[in-house]
PDB file of C-alpha atoms in Angstrom:
ATOM      1  CA  MET A   1     -60.873 -26.401  12.249  1.00 95.00           C
ATOM      2  CA  ILE A   2     -62.468 -28.034   9.140  1.00 98.00           C
ATOM      3  CA  ASP A   3     -65.272 -26.571   7.082  1.00 98.00           C
ATOM      4  CA  LEU A   4     -66.442 -27.841   3.703  1.00 98.00           C
ATOM      5  CA  THR A   5     -69.177 -25.808   2.017  1.00 98.00           C
ATOM      6  CA  ASN A   6     -71.080 -27.128  -0.979  1.00 98.00           C
ATOM      7  CA  VAL A   7     -68.023 -29.285  -1.931  1.00 98.00           C
ATOM      8  CA  THR A   8     -68.453 -31.360  -5.050  1.00 97.00           C
ATOM      9  CA  LYS A   9     -66.003 -33.911  -6.371  1.00 97.00           C
ATOM     10  CA  THR A  10     -66.278 -35.423  -9.809  1.00 96.00           C
ATOM     11  CA  PHE A  11     -63.977 -37.922 -11.482  1.00 90.00           C
ATOM     12  CA  ALA A  12     -64.246 -38.378 -15.245  1.00 88.00           C
ATOM     13  CA  SER A  13     -68.013 -38.468 -15.738  1.00 88.00           C
ATOM     14  CA  LYS A  14     -68.768 -39.720 -12.181  1.00 92.00           C
ATOM     15  CA  THR A  15     -69.858 -37.580  -9.253  1.00 94.00           C
ATOM     16  CA  ILE A  16     -68.341 -38.949  -6.193  1.00 93.00           C
ATOM     17  CA  PHE A  17     -70.256 -36.504  -3.823  1.00 91.00           C
ATOM     18  CA  ASP A  18     -72.269 -33.384  -4.536  1.00 94.00           C
ATOM     19  CA  ASN A  19     -72.690 -30.199  -2.519  1.00 95.00           C
ATOM     20  CA  LEU A  20     -71.211 -31.754   0.625  1.00 96.00           C
ATOM     21  CA  ASN A  21     -71.333 -29.636   3.797  1.00 96.00           C
ATOM     22  CA  LEU A  22     -69.201 -30.543   6.797  1.00 97.00           C
ATOM     23  CA  HIS A  23     -67.885 -28.973   9.931  1.00 97.00           C
ATOM     24  CA  ILE A  24     -65.453 -30.602  12.293  1.00 98.00           C
ATOM     25  CA  ASP A  25     -64.170 -28.767  15.434  1.00 97.00           C
ATOM     26  CA  THR A  26     -60.698 -28.833  16.894  1.00 97.00           C
ATOM     27  CA  GLY A  27     -60.304 -31.718  19.268  1.00 97.00           C
ATOM     28  CA  GLU A  28     -63.127 -33.875  17.879  1.00 98.00           C
ATOM     29  CA  MET A  29     -62.820 -37.550  17.208  1.00 98.00           C
ATOM     30  CA  VAL A  30     -65.041 -38.321  14.214  1.00 98.00           C
ATOM     31  CA  ALA A  31     -65.872 -41.492  12.194  1.00 98.00           C
ATOM     32  CA  ILE A  32     -66.754 -41.402   8.551  1.00 97.00           C
ATOM     33  CA  MET A  33     -68.854 -44.324   7.276  1.00 97.00           C
ATOM     34  CA  GLY A  34     -70.588 -45.170   4.107  1.00 94.00           C
ATOM     35  CA  PRO A  35     -71.017 -47.896   1.415  1.00 92.00           C
ATOM     36  CA  SER A  36     -68.251 -48.820  -0.895  1.00 87.00           C
ATOM     37  CA  GLY A  37     -67.708 -46.232  -3.567  1.00 86.00           C
ATOM     38  CA  SER A  38     -69.404 -43.461  -1.576  1.00 90.00           C
ATOM     39  CA  GLY A  39     -66.204 -41.361  -1.462  1.00 93.00           C
ATOM     40  CA  LYS A  40     -64.998 -41.828   2.139  1.00 94.00           C
ATOM     41  CA  SER A  41     -61.317 -42.180   1.247  1.00 93.00           C
ATOM     42  CA  THR A  42     -61.672 -39.416  -1.323  1.00 95.00           C
ATOM     43  CA  LEU A  43     -63.168 -37.075   1.326  1.00 97.00           C
ATOM     44  CA  LEU A  44     -60.281 -37.951   3.695  1.00 96.00           C
ATOM     45  CA  ASN A  45     -57.703 -37.057   0.945  1.00 96.00           C
ATOM     46  CA  ILE A  46     -59.457 -33.788   0.271  1.00 98.00           C
ATOM     47  CA  ILE A  47     -59.318 -32.898   3.992  1.00 98.00           C
ATOM     48  CA  GLY A  48     -55.746 -33.979   4.157  1.00 97.00           C
ATOM     49  CA  LEU A  49     -54.807 -31.785   1.107  1.00 98.00           C
ATOM     50  CA  ILE A  50     -53.783 -34.706  -1.062  1.00 96.00           C
ATOM     51  CA  ASP A  51     -56.654 -34.549  -3.465  1.00 97.00           C
ATOM     52  CA  ASP A  52     -58.539 -31.485  -4.888  1.00 97.00           C
ATOM     53  CA  PHE A  53     -62.253 -30.988  -5.254  1.00 97.00           C
ATOM     54  CA  SER A  54     -64.263 -29.774  -8.235  1.00 97.00           C
ATOM     55  CA  SER A  55     -66.234 -26.951  -6.709  1.00 98.00           C
ATOM     56  CA  GLY A  56     -67.167 -25.454  -3.403  1.00 98.00           C
ATOM     57  CA  THR A  57     -65.068 -24.141  -0.479  1.00 98.00           C
ATOM     58  CA  TYR A  58     -62.796 -25.938   1.888  1.00 98.00           C
ATOM     59  CA  GLU A  59     -61.301 -24.096   4.888  1.00 98.00           C
ATOM     60  CA  PHE A  60     -58.676 -25.800   6.981  1.00 98.00           C
ATOM     61  CA  ASP A  61     -57.398 -24.198  10.200  1.00 96.00           C
ATOM     62  CA  GLY A  62     -58.533 -20.694   9.061  1.00 95.00           C
ATOM     63  CA  ILE A  63     -57.146 -20.907   5.415  1.00 96.00           C
ATOM     64  CA  LYS A  64     -59.483 -21.410   2.457  1.00 97.00           C
ATOM     65  CA  ASN A  65     -58.865 -23.604  -0.609  1.00 96.00           C
ATOM     66  CA  ILE A  66     -55.281 -24.689  -0.138  1.00 97.00           C
ATOM     67  CA  LYS A  67     -54.236 -26.312  -3.402  1.00 97.00           C
ATOM     68  CA  PRO A  68     -52.795 -29.791  -3.175  1.00 97.00           C
ATOM     69  CA  ASN A  69     -49.040 -30.035  -4.081  1.00 96.00           C
ATOM     70  CA  SER A  70     -48.654 -26.304  -3.494  1.00 97.00           C
ATOM     71  CA  ARG A  71     -45.898 -24.924  -1.286  1.00 96.00           C
ATOM     72  CA  GLN A  72     -48.586 -23.942   1.237  1.00 97.00           C
ATOM     73  CA  ALA A  73     -50.101 -27.494   1.186  1.00 97.00           C
ATOM     74  CA  ASN A  74     -46.756 -29.136   1.673  1.00 95.00           C
ATOM     75  CA  ARG A  75     -45.995 -26.825   4.617  1.00 94.00           C
ATOM     76  CA  THR A  76     -49.413 -27.464   6.162  1.00 96.00           C
ATOM     77  CA  ILE A  77     -48.987 -31.214   5.858  1.00 94.00           C
ATOM     78  CA  ARG A  78     -45.509 -31.084   7.218  1.00 92.00           C
ATOM     79  CA  GLU A  79     -46.547 -29.030  10.273  1.00 92.00           C
ATOM     80  CA  LYS A  80     -50.179 -29.959  10.970  1.00 95.00           C
ATOM     81  CA  ILE A  81     -51.347 -33.270   9.463  1.00 97.00           C
ATOM     82  CA  SER A  82     -50.488 -36.945   9.977  1.00 95.00           C
ATOM     83  CA  TYR A  83     -51.871 -39.905   8.095  1.00 93.00           C
ATOM     84  CA  ILE A  84     -52.572 -43.542   8.675  1.00 90.00           C
ATOM     85  CA  PHE A  85     -53.142 -45.022   5.252  1.00 84.00           C
ATOM     86  CA  GLN A  86     -54.753 -48.328   4.330  1.00 77.00           C
ATOM     87  CA  ASN A  87     -51.562 -49.410   2.621  1.00 78.00           C
ATOM     88  CA  PHE A  88     -49.504 -48.080   5.672  1.00 82.00           C
ATOM     89  CA  ALA A  89     -47.254 -45.909   3.418  1.00 89.00           C
ATOM     90  CA  LEU A  90     -44.003 -47.476   4.875  1.00 95.00           C
ATOM     91  CA  ILE A  91     -40.752 -48.179   3.025  1.00 95.00           C
ATOM     92  CA  ASP A  92     -40.569 -51.998   2.905  1.00 96.00           C
ATOM     93  CA  ASP A  93     -36.810 -52.434   2.624  1.00 96.00           C
ATOM     94  CA  GLU A  94     -35.952 -50.005   5.451  1.00 98.00           C
ATOM     95  CA  THR A  95     -36.139 -50.758   9.172  1.00 98.00           C
ATOM     96  CA  VAL A  96     -38.997 -49.691  11.488  1.00 98.00           C
ATOM     97  CA  GLY A  97     -36.622 -47.144  13.040  1.00 98.00           C
ATOM     98  CA  GLN A  98     -35.671 -45.699   9.733  1.00 98.00           C
ATOM     99  CA  ASN A  99     -39.314 -45.326   8.820  1.00 97.00           C
ATOM    100  CA  LEU A 100     -40.101 -43.605  12.006  1.00 98.00           C
ATOM    101  CA  ALA A 101     -37.091 -41.258  11.681  1.00 97.00           C
ATOM    102  CA  ILE A 102     -38.714 -39.688   8.688  1.00 94.00           C
ATOM    103  CA  ALA A 103     -41.373 -38.240  10.917  1.00 94.00           C
ATOM    104  CA  GLN A 104     -38.498 -36.621  12.985  1.00 95.00           C
ATOM    105  CA  LYS A 105     -37.039 -34.838   9.938  1.00 90.00           C
ATOM    106  CA  TYR A 106     -37.978 -31.319  11.085  1.00 88.00           C
ATOM    107  CA  LEU A 107     -37.725 -31.872  14.824  1.00 92.00           C
ATOM    108  CA  LYS A 108     -34.838 -30.251  16.640  1.00 93.00           C
ATOM    109  CA  LEU A 109     -33.721 -33.235  18.591  1.00 95.00           C
ATOM    110  CA  ASN A 110     -30.293 -34.798  19.307  1.00 96.00           C
ATOM    111  CA  LYS A 111     -29.435 -38.396  18.426  1.00 96.00           C
ATOM    112  CA  ALA A 112     -30.233 -39.744  21.894  1.00 97.00           C
ATOM    113  CA  GLN A 113     -33.577 -37.812  22.004  1.00 97.00           C
ATOM    114  CA  ARG A 114     -34.602 -39.152  18.584  1.00 97.00           C
ATOM    115  CA  GLN A 115     -33.852 -42.730  19.604  1.00 97.00           C
ATOM    116  CA  LYS A 116     -35.792 -42.373  22.875  1.00 97.00           C
ATOM    117  CA  GLN A 117     -38.763 -40.971  21.096  1.00 97.00           C
ATOM    118  CA  ILE A 118     -38.749 -43.879  18.589  1.00 97.00           C
ATOM    119  CA  ASP A 119     -38.403 -46.422  21.424  1.00 97.00           C
ATOM    120  CA  ASP A 120     -41.179 -44.821  23.436  1.00 95.00           C
ATOM    121  CA  ALA A 121     -43.581 -44.762  20.449  1.00 95.00           C
ATOM    122  CA  LEU A 122     -42.866 -48.407  19.703  1.00 96.00           C
ATOM    123  CA  GLN A 123     -43.400 -49.288  23.317  1.00 94.00           C
ATOM    124  CA  THR A 124     -46.749 -47.528  23.322  1.00 88.00           C
ATOM    125  CA  VAL A 125     -48.089 -49.511  20.298  1.00 88.00           C
ATOM    126  CA  GLY A 126     -46.772 -52.799  21.685  1.00 88.00           C
ATOM    127  CA  LEU A 127     -43.700 -53.151  19.358  1.00 95.00           C
ATOM    128  CA  ASN A 128     -40.895 -52.744  21.897  1.00 96.00           C
ATOM    129  CA  GLY A 129     -37.594 -53.961  20.397  1.00 95.00           C
ATOM    130  CA  TYR A 130     -38.769 -53.605  16.733  1.00 98.00           C
ATOM    131  CA  ALA A 131     -36.651 -50.664  15.731  1.00 97.00           C
ATOM    132  CA  ASP A 132     -34.169 -52.763  13.763  1.00 97.00           C
ATOM    133  CA  ARG A 133     -36.750 -55.079  12.032  1.00 98.00           C
ATOM    134  CA  LYS A 134     -37.370 -54.552   8.302  1.00 98.00           C
ATOM    135  CA  ILE A 135     -40.857 -53.532   7.326  1.00 97.00           C
ATOM    136  CA  PHE A 136     -41.225 -56.423   4.901  1.00 96.00           C
ATOM    137  CA  GLU A 137     -40.672 -58.800   7.848  1.00 97.00           C
ATOM    138  CA  LEU A 138     -43.780 -57.565   9.692  1.00 95.00           C
ATOM    139  CA  SER A 139     -47.339 -58.680   9.512  1.00 89.00           C
ATOM    140  CA  GLY A 140     -49.980 -56.303   8.219  1.00 84.00           C
ATOM    141  CA  GLY A 141     -51.155 -55.669  11.737  1.00 84.00           C
ATOM    142  CA  GLU A 142     -47.613 -54.894  12.872  1.00 90.00           C
ATOM    143  CA  GLN A 143     -47.062 -52.495   9.932  1.00 90.00           C
ATOM    144  CA  GLN A 144     -50.371 -50.715  10.892  1.00 86.00           C
ATOM    145  CA  ARG A 145     -49.080 -50.218  14.473  1.00 88.00           C
ATOM    146  CA  VAL A 146     -45.834 -48.804  12.993  1.00 94.00           C
ATOM    147  CA  ALA A 147     -48.001 -46.333  11.130  1.00 91.00           C
ATOM    148  CA  VAL A 148     -49.674 -45.276  14.397  1.00 89.00           C
ATOM    149  CA  ALA A 149     -46.257 -44.960  16.068  1.00 93.00           C
ATOM    150  CA  ARG A 150     -45.275 -42.540  13.362  1.00 93.00           C
ATOM    151  CA  CYS A 151     -48.324 -40.349  14.242  1.00 90.00           C
ATOM    152  CA  LEU A 152     -47.179 -40.356  17.883  1.00 90.00           C
ATOM    153  CA  ILE A 153     -43.792 -38.897  16.815  1.00 93.00           C
ATOM    154  CA  LYS A 154     -44.909 -36.250  14.361  1.00 90.00           C
ATOM    155  CA  PRO A 155     -46.317 -33.066  15.898  1.00 85.00           C
ATOM    156  CA  SER A 156     -49.714 -32.645  14.234  1.00 93.00           C
ATOM    157  CA  LYS A 157     -53.096 -30.979  14.921  1.00 95.00           C
ATOM    158  CA  LEU A 158     -54.991 -33.386  12.722  1.00 98.00           C
ATOM    159  CA  ILE A 159     -54.765 -37.251  12.457  1.00 97.00           C
ATOM    160  CA  LEU A 160     -56.387 -38.840   9.386  1.00 97.00           C
ATOM    161  CA  ALA A 161     -56.833 -42.564   9.614  1.00 96.00           C
ATOM    162  CA  ASP A 162     -58.098 -44.658   6.678  1.00 93.00           C
ATOM    163  CA  GLU A 163     -59.424 -48.044   8.086  1.00 90.00           C
ATOM    164  CA  PRO A 164     -56.733 -48.044  10.756  1.00 88.00           C
ATOM    165  CA  THR A 165     -58.026 -51.280  12.338  1.00 84.00           C
ATOM    166  CA  GLY A 166     -58.902 -53.126   9.134  1.00 78.00           C
ATOM    167  CA  SER A 167     -56.104 -55.681   9.278  1.00 70.00           C
ATOM    168  CA  LEU A 168     -56.044 -56.089  13.021  1.00 77.00           C
ATOM    169  CA  ASP A 169     -57.461 -58.760  15.350  1.00 80.00           C
ATOM    170  CA  GLY A 170     -59.593 -57.750  18.362  1.00 81.00           C
ATOM    171  CA  ASP A 171     -56.712 -57.151  20.771  1.00 82.00           C
ATOM    172  CA  ASN A 172     -54.753 -55.044  18.350  1.00 80.00           C
ATOM    173  CA  ARG A 173     -57.816 -53.181  17.281  1.00 84.00           C
ATOM    174  CA  SER A 174     -58.401 -52.167  20.865  1.00 87.00           C
ATOM    175  CA  LEU A 175     -54.790 -51.170  21.396  1.00 82.00           C
ATOM    176  CA  ILE A 176     -54.769 -48.923  18.253  1.00 84.00           C
ATOM    177  CA  LEU A 177     -58.200 -47.399  19.123  1.00 90.00           C
ATOM    178  CA  ASN A 178     -56.973 -46.702  22.655  1.00 90.00           C
ATOM    179  CA  GLU A 179     -53.902 -44.912  21.228  1.00 87.00           C
ATOM    180  CA  LEU A 180     -55.986 -42.856  18.859  1.00 92.00           C
ATOM    181  CA  LYS A 181     -58.201 -41.897  21.765  1.00 94.00           C
ATOM    182  CA  ASN A 182     -55.120 -40.896  23.769  1.00 89.00           C
ATOM    183  CA  ILE A 183     -54.029 -38.786  20.830  1.00 90.00           C
ATOM    184  CA  ASN A 184     -57.384 -37.167  20.802  1.00 94.00           C
ATOM    185  CA  ARG A 185     -57.260 -36.435  24.513  1.00 93.00           C
ATOM    186  CA  LEU A 186     -54.157 -34.345  23.807  1.00 88.00           C
ATOM    187  CA  GLY A 187     -56.413 -31.903  21.909  1.00 92.00           C
ATOM    188  CA  LYS A 188     -55.720 -33.304  18.494  1.00 94.00           C
ATOM    189  CA  THR A 189     -58.520 -33.724  15.885  1.00 98.00           C
ATOM    190  CA  VAL A 190     -58.927 -37.373  14.756  1.00 98.00           C
ATOM    191  CA  ILE A 191     -60.910 -38.385  11.696  1.00 98.00           C
ATOM    192  CA  ILE A 192     -61.303 -42.134  10.964  1.00 98.00           C
ATOM    193  CA  VAL A 193     -62.641 -43.710   7.869  1.00 97.00           C
ATOM    194  CA  THR A 194     -64.061 -47.055   8.835  1.00 95.00           C
ATOM    195  CA  HIS A 195     -66.670 -49.769   7.953  1.00 91.00           C
ATOM    196  CA  ASP A 196     -66.545 -51.082  11.435  1.00 91.00           C
ATOM    197  CA  PRO A 197     -69.454 -49.909  13.740  1.00 93.00           C
ATOM    198  CA  LEU A 198     -67.427 -50.833  16.814  1.00 90.00           C
ATOM    199  CA  VAL A 199     -64.770 -48.389  15.833  1.00 93.00           C
ATOM    200  CA  ALA A 200     -67.337 -45.671  14.972  1.00 96.00           C
ATOM    201  CA  LYS A 201     -68.908 -46.275  18.433  1.00 95.00           C
ATOM    202  CA  GLU A 202     -65.651 -45.106  19.997  1.00 94.00           C
ATOM    203  CA  CYS A 203     -65.791 -41.703  18.294  1.00 97.00           C
ATOM    204  CA  SER A 204     -67.802 -38.689  19.446  1.00 96.00           C
ATOM    205  CA  ARG A 205     -69.958 -38.796  16.347  1.00 96.00           C
ATOM    206  CA  THR A 206     -70.330 -40.503  12.984  1.00 97.00           C
ATOM    207  CA  ILE A 207     -70.713 -38.795   9.667  1.00 96.00           C
ATOM    208  CA  ALA A 208     -72.515 -40.960   7.093  1.00 94.00           C
ATOM    209  CA  ILE A 209     -71.417 -40.347   3.476  1.00 92.00           C
ATOM    210  CA  GLY A 210     -73.971 -41.316   0.814  1.00 80.00           C
ATOM    211  CA  SER A 211     -76.697 -40.680   3.420  1.00 58.00           C
ATOM    212  CA  SER A 212     -78.245 -37.623   5.063  1.00 46.00           C
ATOM    213  CA  SER A 213     -77.734 -39.013   8.503  1.00 44.00           C
ATOM    214  CA  GLU A 214     -75.251 -38.000  11.225  1.00 51.00           C
ATOM    215  CA  ASN A 215     -75.059 -39.403  14.713  1.00 52.00           C
TER     216      ASN A 215
END
């Protein structure tokens, strides 16, 4: 599904990573780890067609070198990719339900089906009854769970998660990890950037950025 060949990323005069080679199969659940500044989030953004690279080749789902912000990139993101960002990427002054409804934009569902899908997703992440709550009223952990619920709603082949458990306590971390594993069991590819070895342990393998090792 994902093939990066000799990919280099530079920013100003700094090389973030050089001649990176990476292959991830459809249906894998992979952790990306590395020291601060090693380019973990940058790599995730390249994979997710948000950021471009300086040289090399990136093939996603059989298509090579899709340019970020292009019509093809926007369509691919809409149809195949979901994100869980560190900053949650939620609209603070709208309700949980309104935020989740954005993920339903291109789904052919009636009003009752849309509401049921939202209610089911919130129940799955332990936020039953939160649909009418404003995002700014929620804790960081609750906002992260809304972001995961959004991934449950949007039909995607690839889930990209940047520190999805970073703001969660132990119980909520386990809940979110279990949901990501459930998503993976549906055949979806899940890639998690994390600094937490306990999160990485739940993945099928770990890719170390800034190191030659892979587990």
